[in-house]
Short mmCIF file of C-alpha atoms and ligand atoms in Angstrom, two decimals:
data_model
loop_
_atom_site.label_atom_id
_atom_site.label_comp_id
_atom_site.label_asym_id
_atom_site.label_seq_id
_atom_site.Cartn_x
_atom_site.Cartn_y
_atom_site.Cartn_z
CA MET A 1 31.79 4.35 9.08
CA GLU A 2 29.41 6.99 7.37
CA ASN A 3 30.48 10.62 7.73
CA MET A 4 28.74 11.46 10.74
CA SER A 5 28.35 15.06 10.29
CA ASP A 6 26.80 14.03 6.74
CA ILE A 7 24.33 12.21 8.63
CA GLU A 8 23.68 14.80 11.32
CA ARG A 9 23.10 17.82 8.55
CA ALA A 10 20.60 15.35 7.06
CA VAL A 11 19.12 14.52 9.87
CA ARG A 12 18.49 18.40 11.34
CA ALA A 13 17.41 19.38 7.92
CA ILE A 14 14.38 17.13 8.07
CA ARG A 15 11.44 20.05 8.63
CA GLU A 16 8.68 18.88 10.88
CA ASP A 17 6.51 22.13 9.51
CA ARG A 18 7.22 21.35 6.06
CA LEU A 19 6.53 17.94 5.91
CA TRP A 20 3.24 18.52 8.04
CA GLN A 21 2.04 21.50 5.49
CA ARG A 22 2.87 19.10 2.66
CA HIS A 23 0.52 16.21 4.28
CA LEU A 24 -2.32 19.26 4.69
CA ASP A 25 -1.96 20.40 1.34
CA MET A 26 -2.22 16.76 -0.25
CA ALA A 27 -5.26 16.15 2.06
CA ARG A 28 -7.33 18.54 0.17
CA LEU A 29 -7.04 16.52 -3.23
CA GLY A 30 -9.67 14.22 -2.67
CA GLY A 31 -10.67 15.47 0.89
CA THR A 32 -14.12 14.39 2.34
CA PRO A 33 -16.60 16.09 4.79
CA ARG A 34 -15.45 14.02 7.53
CA GLY A 35 -11.75 14.92 7.26
CA GLY A 36 -10.53 11.98 5.27
CA VAL A 37 -9.41 11.20 2.03
CA ASN A 38 -11.20 9.38 -1.08
CA ARG A 39 -8.47 9.43 -3.64
CA GLN A 40 -8.68 6.23 -5.35
CA ALA A 41 -6.09 4.97 -8.25
CA LEU A 42 -6.13 6.69 -11.68
CA SER A 43 -8.94 9.20 -10.47
CA PRO A 44 -8.62 12.82 -11.39
CA GLU A 45 -7.84 13.03 -7.47
CA ASP A 46 -4.84 10.38 -8.05
CA ALA A 47 -3.95 12.78 -11.00
CA ALA A 48 -3.91 15.94 -8.84
CA ALA A 49 -1.76 14.37 -6.27
CA ARG A 50 0.94 13.48 -8.92
CA ASN A 51 0.81 17.18 -10.45
CA LEU A 52 1.41 18.31 -6.80
CA LEU A 53 4.41 16.21 -5.93
CA MET A 54 5.69 16.91 -9.55
CA SER A 55 5.28 20.37 -9.17
CA TRP A 56 7.33 20.38 -5.78
CA ALA A 57 9.79 18.20 -6.92
CA ARG A 58 10.75 20.21 -10.24
CA ALA A 59 11.05 23.16 -7.95
CA ARG A 60 13.84 21.78 -6.19
CA GLY A 61 15.40 20.53 -9.54
CA PHE A 62 14.59 17.03 -8.91
CA GLN A 63 13.93 14.49 -12.09
CA VAL A 64 10.70 13.16 -12.45
CA SER A 65 9.60 10.06 -14.72
CA THR A 66 7.01 7.54 -14.67
CA ASP A 67 7.15 3.94 -15.99
CA ALA A 68 4.76 1.98 -18.26
CA ILE A 69 2.27 1.19 -15.09
CA GLY A 70 2.28 4.98 -13.55
CA ASN A 71 4.71 4.50 -10.71
CA LEU A 72 6.10 8.23 -10.29
CA PHE A 73 9.61 8.65 -9.38
CA VAL A 74 11.48 11.82 -8.19
CA ARG A 75 15.31 11.51 -8.59
CA ARG A 76 17.89 13.30 -6.60
CA ASP A 77 21.33 12.29 -8.70
CA GLY A 78 24.30 10.63 -6.99
CA THR A 79 27.99 11.52 -7.63
CA ASP A 80 28.13 8.08 -9.19
CA ALA A 81 25.40 8.43 -12.11
CA SER A 82 25.84 4.81 -13.03
CA ALA A 83 25.49 3.42 -9.40
CA ARG A 84 21.98 1.45 -9.10
CA PRO A 85 19.59 3.93 -6.87
CA VAL A 86 18.26 3.79 -3.36
CA LEU A 87 14.54 4.11 -3.54
CA SER A 88 12.04 5.15 -1.01
CA GLY A 89 8.43 5.46 -0.87
CA SER A 90 4.84 4.40 -0.92
CA HIS A 91 1.55 5.25 -2.22
CA MET A 92 -0.97 8.02 -2.74
CA ASP A 93 -3.98 6.49 -3.78
CA SER A 94 -6.47 6.19 -0.82
CA GLN A 95 -9.58 3.76 0.32
CA PRO A 96 -12.81 5.02 -0.62
CA THR A 97 -13.03 6.31 3.05
CA GLY A 98 -9.38 6.60 3.35
CA GLY A 99 -7.27 8.51 5.71
CA ARG A 100 -4.86 11.45 5.28
CA PHE A 101 -1.71 9.10 6.31
CA ASP A 102 -1.95 5.74 4.56
CA GLY A 103 0.37 5.68 1.87
CA MET A 104 0.83 9.19 1.55
CA TYR A 105 3.18 9.47 4.75
CA GLY A 106 5.61 7.08 3.13
CA VAL A 107 5.62 9.07 -0.12
CA LEU A 108 5.85 12.77 1.75
CA ALA A 109 8.84 11.25 3.97
CA ALA A 110 10.62 10.06 1.13
CA PHE A 111 10.56 13.42 -0.82
CA GLU A 112 11.39 15.34 2.47
CA ALA A 113 14.43 13.11 2.74
CA LEU A 114 15.42 14.26 -0.80
CA GLU A 115 15.00 18.10 0.33
CA ALA A 116 16.86 17.76 3.53
CA LEU A 117 19.69 16.25 1.62
CA GLU A 118 19.66 19.10 -0.81
CA ASP A 119 19.09 21.48 1.77
CA ALA A 120 22.27 20.27 3.92
CA GLY A 121 24.38 19.79 0.65
CA VAL A 122 24.64 16.10 1.31
CA ALA A 123 26.32 14.41 -1.64
CA THR A 124 25.20 10.99 -1.79
CA ARG A 125 27.34 7.88 -4.23
CA ARG A 126 24.32 6.56 -5.60
CA PRO A 127 21.00 8.34 -6.55
CA VAL A 128 18.26 8.42 -4.28
CA GLU A 129 14.52 8.22 -5.60
CA ALA A 130 11.22 8.91 -4.01
CA VAL A 131 8.45 6.63 -5.50
CA ALA A 132 4.64 6.75 -5.70
CA TRP A 133 3.48 3.51 -6.55
CA THR A 134 0.22 3.07 -8.91
CA ASN A 135 -2.95 1.35 -7.33
CA GLU A 136 -1.57 -0.01 -3.80
CA GLU A 137 -4.98 -0.10 -2.10
CA GLY A 138 -6.61 -2.45 -4.81
CA SER A 139 -9.95 -0.86 -3.91
CA ARG A 140 -11.03 0.32 -7.15
CA PHE A 141 -9.24 -2.20 -9.21
CA GLN A 142 -7.67 -5.42 -7.88
CA PRO A 143 -5.47 -6.70 -6.91
CA GLY A 144 -3.92 -4.37 -4.75
CA ALA A 145 0.08 -3.19 -4.81
CA MET A 146 -0.33 -3.32 -8.60
CA GLY A 147 2.52 -0.76 -9.63
CA SER A 148 4.94 -2.25 -7.56
CA GLY A 149 3.72 -5.94 -8.26
CA VAL A 150 4.14 -5.12 -11.98
CA PHE A 151 7.35 -3.18 -11.49
CA ALA A 152 8.75 -6.54 -9.40
CA GLY A 153 7.58 -8.89 -12.29
CA HIS A 154 4.70 -10.46 -10.00
CA TYR A 155 2.06 -9.27 -12.20
CA ALA A 156 2.21 -8.75 -16.13
CA LEU A 157 1.62 -5.61 -17.53
CA THR A 158 -0.95 -6.21 -19.80
CA ASP A 159 -2.94 -8.49 -17.55
CA MET A 160 -3.10 -5.22 -15.41
CA LEU A 161 -3.89 -2.94 -18.18
CA ALA A 162 -7.07 -5.25 -18.84
CA VAL A 163 -8.26 -5.08 -15.23
CA LYS A 164 -11.79 -3.47 -15.14
CA ASP A 165 -13.12 -1.70 -12.04
CA TRP A 166 -16.38 -2.05 -10.47
CA LYS A 167 -18.15 0.44 -13.20
CA GLY A 168 -16.32 -1.71 -16.20
CA VAL A 169 -13.47 1.19 -16.50
CA ARG A 170 -10.35 -0.41 -18.10
CA LEU A 171 -7.47 0.26 -16.33
CA GLY A 172 -5.53 0.87 -18.99
CA ASP A 173 -7.72 3.43 -20.31
CA ALA A 174 -7.78 5.41 -16.58
CA LEU A 175 -4.18 5.25 -16.83
CA VAL A 176 -3.85 6.90 -20.15
CA GLN A 177 -6.21 9.38 -18.82
CA THR A 178 -4.09 10.00 -15.85
CA LEU A 179 -1.06 10.67 -17.34
CA ALA A 180 -2.51 12.81 -19.71
CA ALA A 181 -3.72 14.78 -16.95
CA ALA A 182 -0.46 14.64 -14.95
CA PRO A 183 2.22 13.96 -17.45
CA ALA A 184 5.77 13.10 -16.86
CA PRO A 185 8.98 11.65 -18.81
CA ARG A 186 8.50 8.02 -19.79
CA ARG A 187 11.20 5.81 -17.93
CA GLY A 188 12.19 2.94 -19.68
CA GLY A 189 9.90 0.95 -22.30
CA ASN A 190 7.31 -1.59 -21.28
CA ALA A 191 9.85 -3.27 -19.00
CA PRO A 192 8.88 -1.57 -16.00
CA CYS A 193 11.88 -2.83 -13.91
CA PHE A 194 15.07 -0.89 -13.04
CA PRO A 195 17.93 -2.27 -10.93
CA LEU A 196 17.81 -1.20 -7.70
CA ASP A 197 20.40 -1.44 -4.51
CA GLY A 198 17.98 -0.96 -1.58
CA TYR A 199 14.43 0.26 -0.67
CA VAL A 200 12.89 1.83 2.66
CA GLU A 201 9.50 2.36 2.90
CA ALA A 202 8.05 4.61 5.86
CA HIS A 203 4.32 4.08 6.84
CA ILE A 204 1.87 4.37 9.55
CA GLU A 205 1.35 1.08 11.50
CA GLN A 206 -1.97 1.06 11.01
CA GLY A 207 -2.40 -0.78 14.28
CA PRO A 208 -2.13 0.06 17.58
CA ARG A 209 0.97 -1.71 19.12
CA LEU A 210 3.35 1.35 18.87
CA GLU A 211 0.98 3.53 20.96
CA ASP A 212 0.29 0.95 23.37
CA VAL A 213 3.79 0.39 24.39
CA ARG A 214 4.26 4.61 23.63
CA THR A 215 7.06 3.83 20.97
CA THR A 216 7.80 5.99 18.43
CA ILE A 217 9.64 3.76 15.53
CA GLY A 218 8.56 0.24 14.46
CA CYS A 219 11.57 -1.46 12.66
CA VAL A 220 9.39 -3.78 10.59
CA THR A 221 10.64 -7.25 10.15
CA GLY A 222 8.37 -8.20 7.74
CA ILE A 223 4.93 -8.73 5.90
CA GLN A 224 2.29 -11.40 6.39
CA GLY A 225 1.15 -13.64 3.60
CA SER A 226 -2.17 -12.56 1.86
CA ARG A 227 -4.21 -14.12 -0.47
CA ARG A 228 -7.27 -12.51 -2.79
CA PHE A 229 -10.24 -14.44 -3.99
CA MET A 230 -13.75 -13.66 -5.51
CA VAL A 231 -16.62 -15.97 -5.13
CA GLU A 232 -19.57 -15.97 -7.75
CA ILE A 233 -23.02 -17.44 -7.00
CA LEU A 234 -25.14 -18.46 -9.75
CA GLY A 235 -28.92 -18.94 -9.18
CA GLU A 236 -32.19 -18.00 -11.12
CA GLU A 237 -34.11 -14.58 -11.11
CA ALA A 238 -37.69 -15.25 -10.40
CA HIS A 239 -40.72 -13.08 -9.11
CA ALA A 240 -40.72 -12.36 -5.39
CA GLY A 241 -44.32 -12.57 -4.96
CA THR A 242 -45.13 -15.72 -6.80
CA THR A 243 -42.16 -18.19 -6.64
CA PRO A 244 -42.16 -20.76 -3.73
CA ARG A 245 -39.33 -21.25 -1.26
CA ALA A 246 -38.88 -24.93 -3.03
CA ALA A 247 -38.71 -23.74 -6.29
CA ARG A 248 -36.36 -20.79 -5.61
CA LYS A 249 -32.70 -20.74 -6.69
CA ASP A 250 -31.84 -17.73 -4.66
CA ALA A 251 -28.19 -16.66 -5.12
CA PHE A 252 -28.40 -14.36 -2.11
CA VAL A 253 -29.44 -17.06 0.32
CA ALA A 254 -26.53 -19.19 -0.94
CA ALA A 255 -24.08 -16.40 -0.30
CA VAL A 256 -25.25 -15.95 2.92
CA ALA A 257 -24.93 -19.74 3.91
CA ILE A 258 -21.29 -19.89 2.26
CA ALA A 259 -20.18 -16.85 4.09
CA SER A 260 -21.25 -17.60 7.28
CA ALA A 261 -19.62 -21.06 6.99
CA MET A 262 -16.42 -19.33 6.04
CA GLN A 263 -16.52 -16.85 8.87
CA ALA A 264 -16.99 -20.04 11.44
CA ALA A 265 -13.93 -21.93 9.39
CA THR A 266 -11.52 -18.95 9.58
CA CYS A 267 -12.20 -18.44 13.21
CA ASP A 268 -8.85 -19.65 14.76
CA PRO A 269 -8.48 -19.55 18.86
CA GLU A 270 -5.40 -17.41 18.36
CA ASP A 271 -6.95 -14.87 16.72
CA THR A 272 -4.21 -14.52 14.36
CA LEU A 273 -5.82 -15.75 10.85
CA ARG A 274 -7.49 -12.26 9.07
CA PHE A 275 -10.68 -12.72 7.05
CA THR A 276 -12.70 -10.10 5.53
CA ILE A 277 -15.32 -9.79 3.30
CA GLY A 278 -15.51 -6.47 1.78
CA HIS A 279 -17.23 -6.18 -1.34
CA VAL A 280 -20.30 -7.68 -2.21
CA ASP A 281 -22.85 -7.37 -5.28
CA VAL A 282 -26.20 -8.54 -5.42
CA GLN A 283 -27.52 -8.75 -9.16
CA PRO A 284 -30.09 -7.60 -10.24
CA GLY A 285 -30.43 -5.82 -7.45
CA SER A 286 -34.57 -5.21 -7.37
CA PRO A 287 -36.06 -5.44 -4.17
CA ASN A 288 -38.97 -7.62 -5.70
CA THR A 289 -36.78 -9.89 -7.93
CA VAL A 290 -35.02 -13.15 -6.39
CA PRO A 291 -31.13 -12.66 -6.78
CA GLY A 292 -29.87 -14.51 -10.02
CA ARG A 293 -26.23 -13.44 -9.21
CA VAL A 294 -23.79 -12.60 -6.04
CA SER A 295 -20.18 -11.86 -6.26
CA PHE A 296 -18.29 -11.02 -2.97
CA SER A 297 -14.23 -10.67 -2.21
CA ILE A 298 -12.21 -12.49 -0.10
CA ASP A 299 -9.20 -10.77 1.69
CA MET A 300 -7.51 -13.40 4.01
CA ARG A 301 -3.83 -13.38 5.54
CA HIS A 302 -1.62 -14.85 8.22
CA PRO A 303 2.13 -15.04 8.93
CA ALA A 304 2.16 -18.71 7.80
CA THR A 305 2.01 -19.97 3.85
CA GLU A 306 0.74 -23.42 5.56
CA VAL A 307 -1.75 -22.06 7.28
CA LEU A 308 -2.90 -20.11 4.31
CA ASP A 309 -2.90 -23.03 2.31
CA ALA A 310 -5.11 -25.16 4.87
CA HIS A 311 -7.80 -22.32 5.19
CA GLU A 312 -7.57 -21.99 1.22
CA ALA A 313 -8.70 -25.51 1.09
CA LYS A 314 -11.44 -25.07 3.24
CA LEU A 315 -12.83 -22.10 1.17
CA ARG A 316 -12.97 -24.16 -1.90
CA GLU A 317 -14.65 -27.30 -0.19
CA ILE A 318 -17.38 -25.11 1.34
CA VAL A 319 -18.23 -22.92 -2.01
CA ALA A 320 -18.28 -26.99 -3.62
CA THR A 321 -20.91 -28.42 -0.81
CA MET A 322 -22.89 -25.27 -0.12
CA ALA A 323 -23.88 -23.58 -3.34
CA PRO A 324 -26.62 -26.30 -4.20
CA PRO A 325 -29.45 -25.77 -5.48
CA CYS A 326 -27.29 -22.54 -7.01
CA THR A 327 -23.83 -23.02 -8.67
CA ALA A 328 -20.84 -21.19 -7.32
CA SER A 329 -17.07 -20.93 -8.11
CA ILE A 330 -14.16 -19.27 -6.03
CA GLY A 331 -11.45 -17.74 -8.03
CA ARG A 332 -8.02 -16.64 -6.56
CA LEU A 333 -6.69 -13.08 -7.82
CA THR A 334 -3.79 -12.69 -5.60
CA ALA A 335 -1.03 -14.78 -3.57
CA VAL A 336 1.65 -12.88 -2.18
CA ALA A 337 4.18 -15.19 0.14
CA PRO A 338 5.14 -13.74 3.54
CA THR A 339 8.08 -11.35 3.54
CA VAL A 340 11.33 -11.29 5.61
CA PHE A 341 13.05 -7.99 5.28
CA ASP A 342 16.84 -7.90 5.29
CA PRO A 343 17.95 -8.10 8.43
CA ASP A 344 21.00 -5.59 7.29
CA VAL A 345 18.18 -3.12 6.76
CA VAL A 346 16.21 -3.65 9.65
CA ALA A 347 19.37 -2.95 11.41
CA LEU A 348 20.24 0.21 9.77
CA VAL A 349 16.89 1.45 10.90
CA ARG A 350 17.12 0.34 14.56
CA GLU A 351 20.58 1.79 14.80
CA ALA A 352 19.37 5.02 13.47
CA ALA A 353 16.41 4.87 15.74
CA GLN A 354 18.61 4.11 18.71
CA ARG A 355 21.50 6.72 17.79
CA GLN A 356 18.75 9.56 17.25
CA GLY A 357 17.57 8.61 20.83
CA TYR A 358 14.00 7.24 19.59
CA SER A 359 12.34 4.55 21.37
CA HIS A 360 11.87 1.72 19.01
CA MET A 361 10.92 -1.85 18.63
CA ASP A 362 11.20 -4.68 16.12
CA MET A 363 7.66 -5.92 14.84
CA PRO A 364 5.89 -7.28 11.89
CA SER A 365 3.52 -5.71 9.65
CA GLY A 366 -0.26 -7.12 9.42
CA ALA A 367 -1.05 -4.36 6.60
CA GLY A 368 0.35 -5.26 3.04
CA HIS A 369 2.86 -2.78 1.50
CA ASP A 370 4.44 -2.07 -1.86
CA ALA A 371 7.65 -3.39 0.00
CA MET A 372 6.31 -6.89 -0.23
CA HIS A 373 6.93 -6.86 -3.93
CA ILE A 374 10.33 -5.04 -3.72
CA ALA A 375 11.98 -7.22 -1.03
CA PRO A 376 12.58 -9.79 -3.62
CA LEU A 377 14.48 -7.26 -5.96
CA CYS A 378 16.84 -5.59 -3.44
CA PRO A 379 17.69 -5.23 0.63
CA THR A 380 14.44 -4.01 1.86
CA GLY A 381 13.12 -2.66 4.98
CA MET A 382 10.28 -0.59 6.46
CA ILE A 383 9.97 2.28 9.26
CA PHE A 384 6.69 2.67 11.08
CA VAL A 385 5.41 5.61 13.29
CA PRO A 386 2.18 5.18 15.44
CA CYS A 387 -1.24 6.17 14.54
CA GLU A 388 -4.02 7.21 16.89
CA ARG A 389 -5.63 4.27 18.20
CA GLY A 390 -4.20 2.23 15.27
CA ILE A 391 -7.29 3.15 13.11
CA SER A 392 -6.64 3.15 9.56
CA HIS A 393 -8.65 2.52 6.22
CA ASN A 394 -11.04 5.00 8.03
CA GLU A 395 -11.27 8.85 7.63
CA ILE A 396 -10.88 9.50 11.05
CA GLU A 397 -6.98 7.98 10.84
CA ASN A 398 -4.32 10.55 12.36
CA ALA A 399 -0.87 10.78 13.40
CA THR A 400 1.35 13.18 14.68
CA PRO A 401 3.63 15.95 13.25
CA ALA A 402 6.23 14.92 15.63
CA ASP A 403 6.04 11.16 15.13
CA LEU A 404 6.13 11.74 11.11
CA ALA A 405 9.25 13.96 11.89
CA ALA A 406 10.81 11.43 13.62
CA GLY A 407 10.16 8.53 11.18
CA THR A 408 11.71 10.76 8.38
CA ARG A 409 14.44 11.30 10.11
CA VAL A 410 15.25 7.87 10.82
CA LEU A 411 14.51 7.45 7.12
CA VAL A 412 16.95 9.90 6.03
CA GLU A 413 19.81 8.29 7.78
CA THR A 414 18.97 4.79 7.00
CA LEU A 415 18.94 6.04 3.19
CA LEU A 416 22.20 7.93 3.57
CA ARG A 417 23.86 4.70 4.85
CA LEU A 418 22.35 2.61 1.91
CA ALA A 419 23.32 5.26 -0.63
CA ASN A 420 27.21 5.37 0.34
CA ARG A 421 27.82 1.86 1.16
O1 HGY B 501 -4.77 -3.91 2.65
C1 HGY B 501 -3.47 -3.49 3.00
O2 HGY B 501 -3.16 -4.28 3.68
C2 HGY B 501 -2.98 -1.89 2.44
O3 HGY B 501 -3.38 -1.04 3.38
N1 HGY B 501 -3.68 -1.70 1.39
MN1 MN B 502 -0.89 1.72 2.87
MN1 MN B 503 -4.34 0.93 2.86
#
């Protein structure tokens, strides 16, 4: 059994005020007039957040480093330098109209855990590291969870460096600019991954369940499967005033028909399947020219692979049959299988919440997280805390200092047990 006084000292060293202030400091970087953040991946605001985290880390004597895709690591050494580290973190990039807590909480909770271990003078056998994964949101550069995906070998580094954002900026170029603006020693060569002994990610729930049942800690059991597609429809540009309907190949008319058919085909009676068209591009975008090209994104999620397979086949059939007189294609960008977290790690989270007297419940995650890529590498788990009305990916996203600190106390106990086992 772990040295209880070490755990008690570390848990008591978690400081709610310091953790909350760090959220407020970070929220200024990319802060929006409505109180949210626009800190998109590899933007100047992202570089500023990286520099702020590194300044806090260096002030505590922790080592900072980045890998080939820009994942940022903050390391607190253990007594056994050769031992595989235990890792905790999330992401600092946000949606364009994102909230102050999505991702950032997991990074700051991990950093607060390192500080608490340091303040309490608690040594760990294994090194404990905080991580800020590059481009989790995937809103500027698709796919999301990119940094953790490259780290885990789910995506090839060279493929990701070649990805372009909606304005045609190459990720590799944005990465060079960001690392120049926020320099850190490089860790490893282009082989991004290093062995881990465990990973725990703290995150706001981004849904209403914890708040609805007045529960403080979510012991996350897994993450539903997710797939992303892009649909491309090609028609023929023509004059809006002279071209009869019968002669038109209107890409927008075809897109509306295809999108409506897809919405109907993914409307399951249990309301479990998630289908979202979040990005639409109409070209040439002139009011008096019939659109010649339309592209739109699809984000589809479900806990069961076979349901995702069946609905992917339906999407493909709709694209093939409803495109004429235009032509259309559907390309799959990502497919992440449903994730089941390590029961031992879930149990450690549950025991820590129980021991510390926090209400808690086991629950799956509807949102995707970097943990889905790390779970195949090492024992992995997640800790959820409530967010107001379950709202996220919205500037009004909110959480309480007390809940954030509670999740962080459960995190530091879980990390300590993993780091000394
Ligand atoms: O899309 C997601 O599930 C994550 O919040 N980026
Ligand atoms: Mn997130
Ligand atoms: Mn998100």
